[in-house]
XYZ file of C-alpha atoms in Angstrom:
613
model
C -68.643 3.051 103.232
C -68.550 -0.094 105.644
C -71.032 -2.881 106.561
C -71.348 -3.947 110.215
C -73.621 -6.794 110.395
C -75.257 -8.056 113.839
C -78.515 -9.975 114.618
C -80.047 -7.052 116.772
C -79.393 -3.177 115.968
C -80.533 -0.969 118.632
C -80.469 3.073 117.632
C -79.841 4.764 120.810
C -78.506 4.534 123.923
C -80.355 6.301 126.703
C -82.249 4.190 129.304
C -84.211 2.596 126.889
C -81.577 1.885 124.262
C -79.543 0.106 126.669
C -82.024 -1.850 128.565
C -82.935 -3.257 124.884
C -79.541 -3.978 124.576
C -79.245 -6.075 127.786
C -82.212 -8.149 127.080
C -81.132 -8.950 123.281
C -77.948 -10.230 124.792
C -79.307 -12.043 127.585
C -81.655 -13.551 124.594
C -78.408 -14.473 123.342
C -78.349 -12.451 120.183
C -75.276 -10.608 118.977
C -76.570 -7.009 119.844
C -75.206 -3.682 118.658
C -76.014 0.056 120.083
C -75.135 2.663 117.494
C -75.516 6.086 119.222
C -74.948 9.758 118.281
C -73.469 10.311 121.441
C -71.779 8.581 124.176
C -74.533 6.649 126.071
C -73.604 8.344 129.321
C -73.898 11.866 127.748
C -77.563 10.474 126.671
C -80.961 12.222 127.718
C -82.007 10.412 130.278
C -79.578 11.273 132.101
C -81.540 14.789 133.236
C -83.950 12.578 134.206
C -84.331 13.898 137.782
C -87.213 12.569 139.666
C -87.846 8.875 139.920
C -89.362 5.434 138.737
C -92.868 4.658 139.871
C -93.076 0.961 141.175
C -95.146 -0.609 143.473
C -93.257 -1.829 146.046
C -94.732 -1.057 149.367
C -97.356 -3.073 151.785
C -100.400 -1.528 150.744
C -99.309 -0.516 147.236
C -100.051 -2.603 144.358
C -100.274 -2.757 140.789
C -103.854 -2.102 140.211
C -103.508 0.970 142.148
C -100.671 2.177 140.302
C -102.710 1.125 136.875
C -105.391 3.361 137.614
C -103.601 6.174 138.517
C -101.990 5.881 135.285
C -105.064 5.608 133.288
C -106.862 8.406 135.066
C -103.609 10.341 134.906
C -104.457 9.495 130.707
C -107.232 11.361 130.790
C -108.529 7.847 130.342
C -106.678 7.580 126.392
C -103.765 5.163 127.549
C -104.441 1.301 126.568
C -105.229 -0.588 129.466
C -103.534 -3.499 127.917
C -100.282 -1.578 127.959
C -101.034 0.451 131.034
C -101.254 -2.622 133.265
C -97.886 -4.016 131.275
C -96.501 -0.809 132.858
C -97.330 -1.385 136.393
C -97.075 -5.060 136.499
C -93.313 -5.421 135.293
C -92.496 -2.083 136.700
C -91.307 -3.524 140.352
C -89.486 -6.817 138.939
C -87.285 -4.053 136.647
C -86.665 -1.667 139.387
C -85.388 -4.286 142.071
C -83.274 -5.372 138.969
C -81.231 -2.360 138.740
C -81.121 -2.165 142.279
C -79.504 -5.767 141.756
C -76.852 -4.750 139.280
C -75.795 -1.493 141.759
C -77.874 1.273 141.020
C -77.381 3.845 144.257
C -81.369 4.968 145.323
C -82.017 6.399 148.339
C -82.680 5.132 151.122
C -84.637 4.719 155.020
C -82.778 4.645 157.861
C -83.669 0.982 157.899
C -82.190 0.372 154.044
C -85.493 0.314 152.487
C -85.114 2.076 149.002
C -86.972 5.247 149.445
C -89.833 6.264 148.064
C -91.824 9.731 148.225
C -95.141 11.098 146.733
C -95.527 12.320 143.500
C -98.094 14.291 141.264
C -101.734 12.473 140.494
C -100.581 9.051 142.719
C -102.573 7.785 145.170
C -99.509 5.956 146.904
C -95.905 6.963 147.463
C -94.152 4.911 145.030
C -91.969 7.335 143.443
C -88.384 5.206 143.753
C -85.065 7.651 143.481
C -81.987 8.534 143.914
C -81.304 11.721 144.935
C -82.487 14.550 142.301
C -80.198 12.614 139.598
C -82.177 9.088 139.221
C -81.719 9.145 135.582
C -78.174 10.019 135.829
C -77.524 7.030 138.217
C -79.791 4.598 135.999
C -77.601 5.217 132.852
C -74.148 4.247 134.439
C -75.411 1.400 136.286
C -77.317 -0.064 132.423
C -73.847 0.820 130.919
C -72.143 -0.848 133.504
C -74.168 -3.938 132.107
C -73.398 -3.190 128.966
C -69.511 -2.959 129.443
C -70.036 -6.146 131.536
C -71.574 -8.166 128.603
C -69.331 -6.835 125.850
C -72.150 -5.695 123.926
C -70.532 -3.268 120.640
C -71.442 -0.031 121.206
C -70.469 1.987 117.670
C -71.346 5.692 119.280
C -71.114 8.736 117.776
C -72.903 7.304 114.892
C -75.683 9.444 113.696
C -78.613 7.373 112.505
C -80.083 9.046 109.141
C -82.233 6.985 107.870
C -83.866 2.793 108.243
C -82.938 0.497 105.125
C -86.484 -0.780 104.441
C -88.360 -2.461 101.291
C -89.993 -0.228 99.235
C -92.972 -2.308 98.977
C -96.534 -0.192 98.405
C -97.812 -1.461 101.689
C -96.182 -0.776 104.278
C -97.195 -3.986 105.945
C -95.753 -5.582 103.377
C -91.968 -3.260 103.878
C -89.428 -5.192 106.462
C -86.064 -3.344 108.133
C -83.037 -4.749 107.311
C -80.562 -2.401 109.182
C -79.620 0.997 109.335
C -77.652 3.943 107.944
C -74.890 5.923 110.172
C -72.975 9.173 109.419
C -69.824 9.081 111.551
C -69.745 11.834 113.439
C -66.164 11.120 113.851
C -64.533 10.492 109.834
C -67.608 11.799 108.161
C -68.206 8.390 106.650
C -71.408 6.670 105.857
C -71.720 3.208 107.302
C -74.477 0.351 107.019
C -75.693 -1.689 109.748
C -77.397 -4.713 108.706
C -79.858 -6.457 111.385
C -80.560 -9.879 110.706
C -83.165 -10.362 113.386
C -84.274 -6.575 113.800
C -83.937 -2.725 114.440
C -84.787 -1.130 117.702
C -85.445 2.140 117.727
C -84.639 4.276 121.090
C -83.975 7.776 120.336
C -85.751 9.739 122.527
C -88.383 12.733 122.164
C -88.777 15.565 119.605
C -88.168 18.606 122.069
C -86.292 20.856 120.283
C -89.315 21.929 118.227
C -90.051 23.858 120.702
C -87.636 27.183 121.963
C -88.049 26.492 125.422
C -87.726 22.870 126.634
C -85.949 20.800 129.344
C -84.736 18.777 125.864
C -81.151 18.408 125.249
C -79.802 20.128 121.654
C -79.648 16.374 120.526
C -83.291 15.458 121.266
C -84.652 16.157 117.660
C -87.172 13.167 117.091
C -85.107 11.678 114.305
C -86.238 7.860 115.559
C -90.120 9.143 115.014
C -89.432 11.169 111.714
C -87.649 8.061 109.887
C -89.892 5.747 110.831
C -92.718 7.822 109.961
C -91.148 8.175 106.800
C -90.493 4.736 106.003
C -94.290 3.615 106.495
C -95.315 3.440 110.406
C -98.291 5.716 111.976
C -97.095 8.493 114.814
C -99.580 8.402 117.074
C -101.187 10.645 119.612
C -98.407 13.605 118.690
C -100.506 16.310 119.370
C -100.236 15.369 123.332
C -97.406 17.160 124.291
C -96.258 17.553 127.936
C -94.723 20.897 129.755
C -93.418 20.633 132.889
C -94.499 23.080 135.814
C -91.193 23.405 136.510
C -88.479 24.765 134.603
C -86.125 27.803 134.462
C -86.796 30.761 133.036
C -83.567 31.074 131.743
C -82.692 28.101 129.983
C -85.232 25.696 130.332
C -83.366 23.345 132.802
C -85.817 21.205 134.922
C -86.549 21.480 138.380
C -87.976 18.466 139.553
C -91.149 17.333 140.568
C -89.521 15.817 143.530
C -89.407 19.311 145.126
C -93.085 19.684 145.270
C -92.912 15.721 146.267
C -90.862 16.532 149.463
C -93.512 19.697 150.201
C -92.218 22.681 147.843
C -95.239 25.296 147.244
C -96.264 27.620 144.221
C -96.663 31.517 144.817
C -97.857 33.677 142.350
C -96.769 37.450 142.950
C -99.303 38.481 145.693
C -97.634 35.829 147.860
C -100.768 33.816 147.255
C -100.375 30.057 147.464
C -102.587 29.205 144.165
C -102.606 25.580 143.321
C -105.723 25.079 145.804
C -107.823 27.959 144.270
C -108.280 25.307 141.184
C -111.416 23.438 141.790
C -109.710 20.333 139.726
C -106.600 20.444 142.159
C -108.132 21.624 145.600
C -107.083 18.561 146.877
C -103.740 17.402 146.195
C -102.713 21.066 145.155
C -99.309 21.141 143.790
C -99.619 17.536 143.406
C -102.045 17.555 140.932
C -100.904 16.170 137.570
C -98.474 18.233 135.643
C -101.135 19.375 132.934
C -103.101 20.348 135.395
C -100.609 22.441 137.338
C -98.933 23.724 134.467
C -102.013 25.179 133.287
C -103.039 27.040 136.717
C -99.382 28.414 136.148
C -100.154 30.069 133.066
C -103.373 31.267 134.184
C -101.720 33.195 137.249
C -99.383 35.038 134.938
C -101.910 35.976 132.244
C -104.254 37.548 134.944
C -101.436 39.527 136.337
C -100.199 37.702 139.237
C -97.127 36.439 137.321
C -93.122 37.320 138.225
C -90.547 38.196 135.404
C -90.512 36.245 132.112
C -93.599 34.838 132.509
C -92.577 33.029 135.755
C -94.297 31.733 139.505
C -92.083 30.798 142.567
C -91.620 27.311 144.027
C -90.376 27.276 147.355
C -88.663 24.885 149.241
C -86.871 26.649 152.070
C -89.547 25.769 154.765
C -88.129 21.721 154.594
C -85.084 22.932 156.216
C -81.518 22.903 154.752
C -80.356 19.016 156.067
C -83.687 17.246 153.884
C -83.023 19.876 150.788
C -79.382 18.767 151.008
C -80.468 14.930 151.196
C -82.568 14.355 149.067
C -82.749 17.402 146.470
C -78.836 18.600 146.376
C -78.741 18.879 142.385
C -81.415 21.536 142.783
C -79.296 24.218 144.743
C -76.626 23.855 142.221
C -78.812 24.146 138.692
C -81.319 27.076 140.795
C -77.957 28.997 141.589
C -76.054 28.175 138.352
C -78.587 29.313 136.134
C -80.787 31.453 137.766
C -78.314 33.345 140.374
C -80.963 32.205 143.242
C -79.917 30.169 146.206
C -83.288 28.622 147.026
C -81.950 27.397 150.692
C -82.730 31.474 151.339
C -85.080 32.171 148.356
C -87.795 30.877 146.509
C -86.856 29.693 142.584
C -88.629 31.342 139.519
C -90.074 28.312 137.350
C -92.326 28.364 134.387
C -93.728 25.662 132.213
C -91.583 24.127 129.482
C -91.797 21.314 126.933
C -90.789 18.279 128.724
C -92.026 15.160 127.048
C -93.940 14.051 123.786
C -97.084 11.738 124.801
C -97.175 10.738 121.205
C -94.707 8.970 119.055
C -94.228 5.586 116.917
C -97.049 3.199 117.255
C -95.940 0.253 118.774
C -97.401 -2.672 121.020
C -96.659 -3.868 124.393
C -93.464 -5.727 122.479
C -91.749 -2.643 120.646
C -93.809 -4.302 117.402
C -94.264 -1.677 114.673
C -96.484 -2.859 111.443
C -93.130 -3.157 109.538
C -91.658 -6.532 110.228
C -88.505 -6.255 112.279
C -88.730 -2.891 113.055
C -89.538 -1.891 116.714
C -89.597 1.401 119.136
C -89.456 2.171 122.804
C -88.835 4.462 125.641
C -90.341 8.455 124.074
C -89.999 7.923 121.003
C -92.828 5.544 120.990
C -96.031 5.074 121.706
C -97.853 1.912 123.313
C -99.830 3.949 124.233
C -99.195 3.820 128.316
C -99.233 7.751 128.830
C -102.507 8.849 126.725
C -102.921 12.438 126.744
C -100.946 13.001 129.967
C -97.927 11.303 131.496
C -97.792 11.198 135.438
C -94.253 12.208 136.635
C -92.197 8.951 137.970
C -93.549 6.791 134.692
C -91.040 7.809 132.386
C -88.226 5.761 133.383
C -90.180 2.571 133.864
C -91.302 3.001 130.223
C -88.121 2.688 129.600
C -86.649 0.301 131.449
C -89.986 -2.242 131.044
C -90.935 -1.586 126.934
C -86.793 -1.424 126.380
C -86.589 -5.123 127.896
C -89.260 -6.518 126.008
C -88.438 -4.780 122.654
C -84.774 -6.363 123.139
C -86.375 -9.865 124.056
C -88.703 -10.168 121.067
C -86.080 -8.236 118.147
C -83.869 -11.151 119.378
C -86.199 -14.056 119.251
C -87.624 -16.264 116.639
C -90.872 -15.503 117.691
C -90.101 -12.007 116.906
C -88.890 -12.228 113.210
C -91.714 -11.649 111.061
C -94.020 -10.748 113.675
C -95.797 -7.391 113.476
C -98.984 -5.269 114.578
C -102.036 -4.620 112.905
C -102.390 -1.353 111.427
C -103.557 0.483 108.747
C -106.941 0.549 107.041
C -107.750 -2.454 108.960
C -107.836 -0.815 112.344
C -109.045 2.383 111.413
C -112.157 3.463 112.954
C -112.432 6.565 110.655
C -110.613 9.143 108.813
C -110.525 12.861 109.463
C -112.130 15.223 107.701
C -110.805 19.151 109.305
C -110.644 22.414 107.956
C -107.162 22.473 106.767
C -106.193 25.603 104.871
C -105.937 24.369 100.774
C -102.301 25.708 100.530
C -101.067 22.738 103.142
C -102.150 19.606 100.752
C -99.448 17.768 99.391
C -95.619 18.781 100.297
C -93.086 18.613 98.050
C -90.295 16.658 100.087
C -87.055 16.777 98.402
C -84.882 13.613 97.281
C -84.689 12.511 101.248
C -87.496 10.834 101.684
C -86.666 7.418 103.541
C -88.898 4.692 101.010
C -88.119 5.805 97.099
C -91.089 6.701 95.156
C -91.558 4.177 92.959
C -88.665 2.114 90.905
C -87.337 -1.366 91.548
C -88.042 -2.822 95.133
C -85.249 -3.096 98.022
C -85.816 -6.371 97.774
C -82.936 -9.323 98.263
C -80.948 -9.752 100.923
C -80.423 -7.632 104.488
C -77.159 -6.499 103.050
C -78.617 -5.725 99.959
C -81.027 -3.814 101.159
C -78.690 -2.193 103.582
C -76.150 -1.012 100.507
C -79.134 0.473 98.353
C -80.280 2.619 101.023
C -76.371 3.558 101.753
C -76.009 4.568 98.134
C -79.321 6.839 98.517
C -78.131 8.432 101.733
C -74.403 8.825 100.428
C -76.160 11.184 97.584
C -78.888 12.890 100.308
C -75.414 14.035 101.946
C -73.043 15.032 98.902
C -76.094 16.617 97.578
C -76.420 18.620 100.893
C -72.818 19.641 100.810
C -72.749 21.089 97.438
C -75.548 23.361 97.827
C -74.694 26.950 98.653
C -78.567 27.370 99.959
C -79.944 28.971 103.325
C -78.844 28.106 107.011
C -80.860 25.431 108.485
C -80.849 27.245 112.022
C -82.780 30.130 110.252
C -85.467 27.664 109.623
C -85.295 25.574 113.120
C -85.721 29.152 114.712
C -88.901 30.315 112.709
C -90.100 26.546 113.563
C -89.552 27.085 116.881
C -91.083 29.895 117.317
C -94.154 28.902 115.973
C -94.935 25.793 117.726
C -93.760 27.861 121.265
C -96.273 30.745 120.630
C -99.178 28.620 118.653
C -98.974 24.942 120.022
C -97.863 25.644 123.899
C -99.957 24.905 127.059
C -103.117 27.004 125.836
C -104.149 26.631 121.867
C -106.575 27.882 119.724
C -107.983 27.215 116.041
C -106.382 30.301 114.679
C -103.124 29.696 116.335
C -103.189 26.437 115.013
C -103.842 27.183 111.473
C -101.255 29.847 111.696
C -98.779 27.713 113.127
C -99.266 24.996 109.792
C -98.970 27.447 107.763
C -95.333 28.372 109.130
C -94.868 25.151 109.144
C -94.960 24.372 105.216
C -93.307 27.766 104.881
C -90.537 26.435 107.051
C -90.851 23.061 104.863
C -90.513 25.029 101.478
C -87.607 27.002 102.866
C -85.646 23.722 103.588
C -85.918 22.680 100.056
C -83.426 25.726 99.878
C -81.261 24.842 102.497
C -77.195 23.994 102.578
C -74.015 22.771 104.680
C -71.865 25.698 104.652
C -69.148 23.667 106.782
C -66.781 21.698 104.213
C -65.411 19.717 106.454
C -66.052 15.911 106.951
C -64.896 15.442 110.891
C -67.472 16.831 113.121
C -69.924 18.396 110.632
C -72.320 19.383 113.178
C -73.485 22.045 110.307
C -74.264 18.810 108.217
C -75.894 16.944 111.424
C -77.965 20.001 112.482
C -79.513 20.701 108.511
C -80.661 16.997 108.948
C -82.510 16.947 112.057
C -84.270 20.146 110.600
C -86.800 18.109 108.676
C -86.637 15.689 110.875
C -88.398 18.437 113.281
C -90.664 19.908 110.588
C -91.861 16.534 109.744
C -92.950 16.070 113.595
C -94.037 19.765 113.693
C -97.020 18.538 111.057
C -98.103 15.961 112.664
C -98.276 16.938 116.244
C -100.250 20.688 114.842
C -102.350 18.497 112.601
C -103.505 16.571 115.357
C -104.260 19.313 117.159
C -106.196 21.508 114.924
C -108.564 18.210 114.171
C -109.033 17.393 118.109
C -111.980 19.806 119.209
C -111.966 18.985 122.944
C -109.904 19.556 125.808
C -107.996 16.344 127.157
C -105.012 16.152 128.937
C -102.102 18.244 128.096
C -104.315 18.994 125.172
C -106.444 22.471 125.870
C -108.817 24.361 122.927
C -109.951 27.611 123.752
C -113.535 27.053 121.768
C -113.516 23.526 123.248
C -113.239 23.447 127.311
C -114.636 20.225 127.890
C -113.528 16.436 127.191
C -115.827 14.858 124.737
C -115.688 10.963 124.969
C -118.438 10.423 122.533
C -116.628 11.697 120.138
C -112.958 11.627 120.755
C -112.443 8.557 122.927
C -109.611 7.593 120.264
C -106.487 7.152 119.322
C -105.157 9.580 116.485
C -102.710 8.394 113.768
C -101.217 10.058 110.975
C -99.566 8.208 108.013
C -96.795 9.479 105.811
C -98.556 8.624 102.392
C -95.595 9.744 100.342
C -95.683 13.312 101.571
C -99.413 13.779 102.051
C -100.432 13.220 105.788
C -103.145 11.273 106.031
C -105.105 11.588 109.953
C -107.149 8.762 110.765
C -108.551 7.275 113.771
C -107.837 3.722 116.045
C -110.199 2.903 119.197
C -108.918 3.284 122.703
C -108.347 -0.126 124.902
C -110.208 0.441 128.113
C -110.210 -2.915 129.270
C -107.302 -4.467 130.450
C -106.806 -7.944 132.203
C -108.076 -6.721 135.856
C -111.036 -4.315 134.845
C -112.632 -2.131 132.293
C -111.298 1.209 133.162
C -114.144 3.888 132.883
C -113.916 6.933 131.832
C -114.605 9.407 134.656
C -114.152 13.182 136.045
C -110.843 13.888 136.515
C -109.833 15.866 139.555
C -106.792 15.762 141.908
C-alpha cells in the first residue's frame, strides 16, 4: 500500500475530469487525475453531437438560458442555468484556442447547426465525434502542463471523517485499486477531491453507456454523507441501435433526418406537444412519441422506428455526419446512404446525481463533483442535447478553480435539515425499510473518528478497503453478473420511458432482492493483475445503491415532468412538485426529502409555463 499526496485529487478523466485538472493547475495547485482508464478511452469520448454556446449575432445568453430552463421542465436552478449559458462561449472559444478541430463555414466560422428544443442554432461540433475531438485536445493540455495522471486506478471509496453530521465530515483523499498490480493505494488531497466519474448507465440493459459507466463517483459519495439529487430523471435518447445500444446522434435529425413509423408515416408532427419543431422537439418528448408508435402497432423489429437521412444527399452526410455510416453499417448491417436506420430509445444520461453548487461544492468540506455525475442542478428533469459537454467543460473549470484555492478549503453548501422543505411520506412496501449493507459501507458505523491528519485519515480508510477486498476474495459466494443482470432487467422493464406505480414497487422490490443477494456474492478470479472479476463485484452495489434511489424517487413523484412519465399521473403538478428531490444515505436507510427549486436567476424569474416544441 502507497501514499501519493497532492494538493488537488481529481477522480476521473473524461471531459470534465480533465478540464478540472487544467484549472487546478492554472490555479497553481499540484493537481493529480487518478482514472480507471486511460483518459482518451474515457466516456465522453462517444459524445457525438455538440456544445451549445452562444456565439452568433442574434444569439445570446438569455436565449440560450431559457431554452434550457423550459427544456427543465422548468426544475433546473436558474442560478446555475444562467452559469451554464453565460461561461459556455468563453470555454468553447477556449478549446478552439488550444486546437480543438470543429467544423467549419466556408468562410472559417466554427459551424453551428440546430438542435432539439433551441430556439437558435448554436449547436458547436465537430463532425459526429465532438466529444472524441474535445478529449485529445484537454489531454493535450494536460500532457502540456505535466499534470500526474495515475490511470488505471480504480477509485473505491473517499477517505472522509466519520463525524455524525455529515456537515461536520471533510475528504482527505482517496482510495485506488490498481488495476495494473492489484495494489491498494491512498491519495491524500490537501486542498480537495474532485469527483468526475461520469453517469450510472449500466443499470440499465440497454444504454449508449460504456461497460465502465457504473456511477461509482455518485454511490461513494452518497455513501459517505452527500444527498443524490433529482435521480429519478433519467434521460433515453431517441436514437440508438437496436442492437447494441450505440448512439446515433441528434445531429442527424439537426441536419434534417426524419422518423417513420412502419406505415411510412412521418409521426413526430401528429404530437400536439411537437407539431412544431417535430423531430426537434426535446428528446423526452420524442422519445416518448417513439414508444407510443411501436406499442400501437406501427413499430419495426425489436421495438424499433426508422430515421432517415438519405434525402440530404451523400456529400453533406459524408461532411458532417461520416461516423454515422460506419456505426449504422457496423452494427446494424444498414448502409443508411441507401436505407433508412432502425433506432429506438435507450438510456443516455442521468439528470440526477451529487448535489453540488455552481462551484463543484458538496456539504462535505473539500469534497466536490462535476460533469454527470453531479447535479447543480442545470438540466432539471430534462437535458436538451448540445448541453452536456458545456457542463462539463464550464462546472469542471470552476470545480478545479475553487478545490485549488484558499477560498475553497473549508467552504461548503448548505444542506441537510436546514434546506429541507419537507420530507416524504410514500407508500413504500414494509419489506424495503432498512438494508442490511455489508462491511463496505464508505463512513464506519460508529467507533473512533477519522480524525487527525489527511494522511491519517487517508491510511484508516486504506486499512478498511484493504479488508472490503481480501474479504471479497476469500468468499466462494454467487457471481456478481448474476445480480447486475436481474438489476438490469428490472430497472429496463419497470423504470424505462413509460412507468407506473406497480412497476415501480415491483422494481424496489428486485431491487433489495438484488441487494440481499450481494451480501452473498464473491471474486472467483484469484488473480491480483487485472481482476476485472474483483472490479465488476464492486461496481455491483455501486449500481444497486443508485438503482434505490433513482426508483425511490420515482415511486414518490406523482406527476409527469420531463423524462419523468406516471401512467395514473399525466399532468405536471407545480403546486405540488415544483421541487427538488434528495435522498440521504442515513446509514443504510434512505431517507427522501425535499429542497425548493431556484426560478430566479440574475436576468429574470423564469416562470413556469406549457411546454410545447
Amino acid at each position: 500500500m502507497t501514499l501519493h499526496e497532492h494538493d488537488v485529487i481529481v477522480v476521473g478523466a473524461g471531459g470534465a475530469g480533465l478540464r478540472a485538472a487544467i484549472a487546478a493547475n492554472e490555479a497553481g495547485a499540484d493537481v493529480a487525475l487518478v482514472t480507471k482508464l486511460h483518459p482518451v478511452r474515457s466516456h465522453t469520448g462517444a459524445a457525438e453531437g455538440g456544445i451549445n454556446a452562444a456565439l452568433r449575432d442574434g444569439d445570446s445568453w438569455e436565449d440560450h438560458a431559457y431554452d434550457t430552463m423550459k427544456g427543465s421542465d422548468y426544475l433546473g436552478d436558474a442560478p446555475a442555468v444562467e452559469t451554464l449559458c453565460q461561461d459556455s462561449p468563453e470555454e468553447t472559444i477556449q478549446l478552439e484556442h488550444w486546437g480543438m478541430a470543429f467544423s467549419r463555414e466556408d468562410d472559417g466560422r466554427v459551424s453551428q447547426r440546430p438542435f432539439g428544443g433551441l430556439s437558435f442554432p448554436r449547436t458547436t461540433y465537430a463532425g459526429a465525434e465532438t466529444g472524441h475531438h474535445l478529449l485529445h485536445t484537454m489531454y493535450e493540455q494536460v500532457v502540456k502542463r505535466g499534470i500526474q495522471v495515475y490511470d488505471e486506478q480504480y477509485v473505491t471509496d473517499l477517505a472522509v471523517t466519520d463525524h455524525e453530521d455529515p456537515e461536520d465530515r471533510v475528504c482527505q483523499g482517496c482510495i485506488g485499486y490498481d488495476i495494473k498490480t492489484g495494489q491498494l493505494n491512498g491519495f491524500v488531497a490537501n486542498n480537495g477531491v474532485v469527483i468526475a466519474t461520469g453517469g450510472p448507465g449500466q443499470m440499465y440493459a440497454h444504454t449508449t453507456n460504456a461497460v465502465a459507466q457504473t456511477g461509482d463517483g455518485q454511490a461513494m459519495a452518497y455513501r459517505a454523507g452527500v444527498p443524490l439529487q433529482d435521480m429519478e430523471f433519467v434521460q433515453f435518447h431517441p436514437t440508438t441501435l437496436p442492437s447494441t445500444g450505440v448512439l446515433i446522434s441528434e445531429g442527424v435529425r439537426g441536419e434534417g433526418g426524419i422518423l417513420y413509423n412502419s406505415n411510412g408515416e412521418r409521426f413526430m408532427f401528429e404530437y400536439g406537444y411537437a407539431n412544431n419543431d417535430g423531430e426537434l422537439a426535446s428528446r423526452d418528448v420524442v422519445a416518448r412519441a417513439e414508444v407510443t408508435e411501436v406499442n400501437e402497432g406501427r413499430g419495426y423489429e425489436n421495438d424499433a422506428v426508422h430515421l432517415d437521412m438519405r434525402h440530404l444527399g451523400e456529400e453533406r452526410i459524408t461532411d458532417r455526419l461520416e461516423n454515422i455510416i460506419h456505426l449504422a453499417t457496423d452494427f446494424e448491417g444498414v448502409d443508411p446512404l441507401e436505407e433508412p436506420m432502425p433506432v429506438k430509445p435507450g438510456q443516455h444520461y442521468a439528470m440526477g446525481g451529487i448535489e453540488t453548487d455552481e462551484n463543484g461544492e458538496t456539504c462535505i468540506d473539500g469534497l466536490y463533483a462535476a460533469g454527470e455525475c453531479a447535479c447543480v442542478s442545470v438540466h432539471g428533469a430534462n437535458r436538451l442535447g448540445g448541453n452536456a459537454l458545456p457542463e462539463l467543460i464550464v462546472f469542471g473549470a470552476r470545480a478545479g478553480r475553487h478545490a485549488a484555492s484558499e477560498d475553497g478549503a473549508g467552504a461548503q453548501i448548505e444542506t441537510g435539515s436546514s434546506a429541507r422543505i419537507e420530507t416524504a411520506d410514500i407508500d413504500v412496501p414494509t419489506e424495503l425499510g432498512r438494508v442490511e449493507t455489508g462491511s463496505d459501507d464508505a463512513v464506519a458505523d460508529g467507533g473512533e473518528l477519522h480524525s487527525g491528519s489527511p494522511k491519517e485519515v487517508v491510511n484508516r480508510a486504506l486499512e478498511q478497503q484493504r479488508e472490503r477486498v481480501e474479504t471479497l476474495m476469500e468468499t466462494d459466494g454467487i457471481n456478481h453478473a448474476d445480480v447486475r443482470s436481474d438489476l438490469q432487467e428490472t430497472m429496463t422493464e419497470n423504470v424505462n420511458v413509460f412507468r407506473n406505480e406497480a412497476g415501480l414497487k415491483q422494481a424496489l422490490k428486485d431491487i433489495r432482492a438484488c441487494r440481499e443477494r450481494y451480501q452473498e456474492v464473491g471474486v472467483s478470479d484469484p488473480s491480483r493483475t487485472f481482476n476485472t472479476d474483483l472490479m465488476h463485484t464492486i461496481e455491483t452495489r455501486n449500481l444497486i445503491d443508485q438503482a434505490e434511489v433513482l426508483t425511490l424517487g420515482a415511486l414518490a413523484r406523482t406527476e409527469f415532468r420531463g423524462a419523468h412519465w406516471r401512467q395514473s399521473h399525466q399532468e405536471r403538478k407545480d403546486e405540488e412538485w415544483l421541487k427538488h428531490t434528495m435522498v440521504a444515505w442515513n446509514d443504510g436507510a434512505p431517507e427522501l426529502y425535499y429542497t425548493d427549486v431556484l426560478l430566479e436567476g440574475e436576468s429574470k424569474k423564469y416562470e413556469p409555463k406549457v411546454r410545447s416544441y
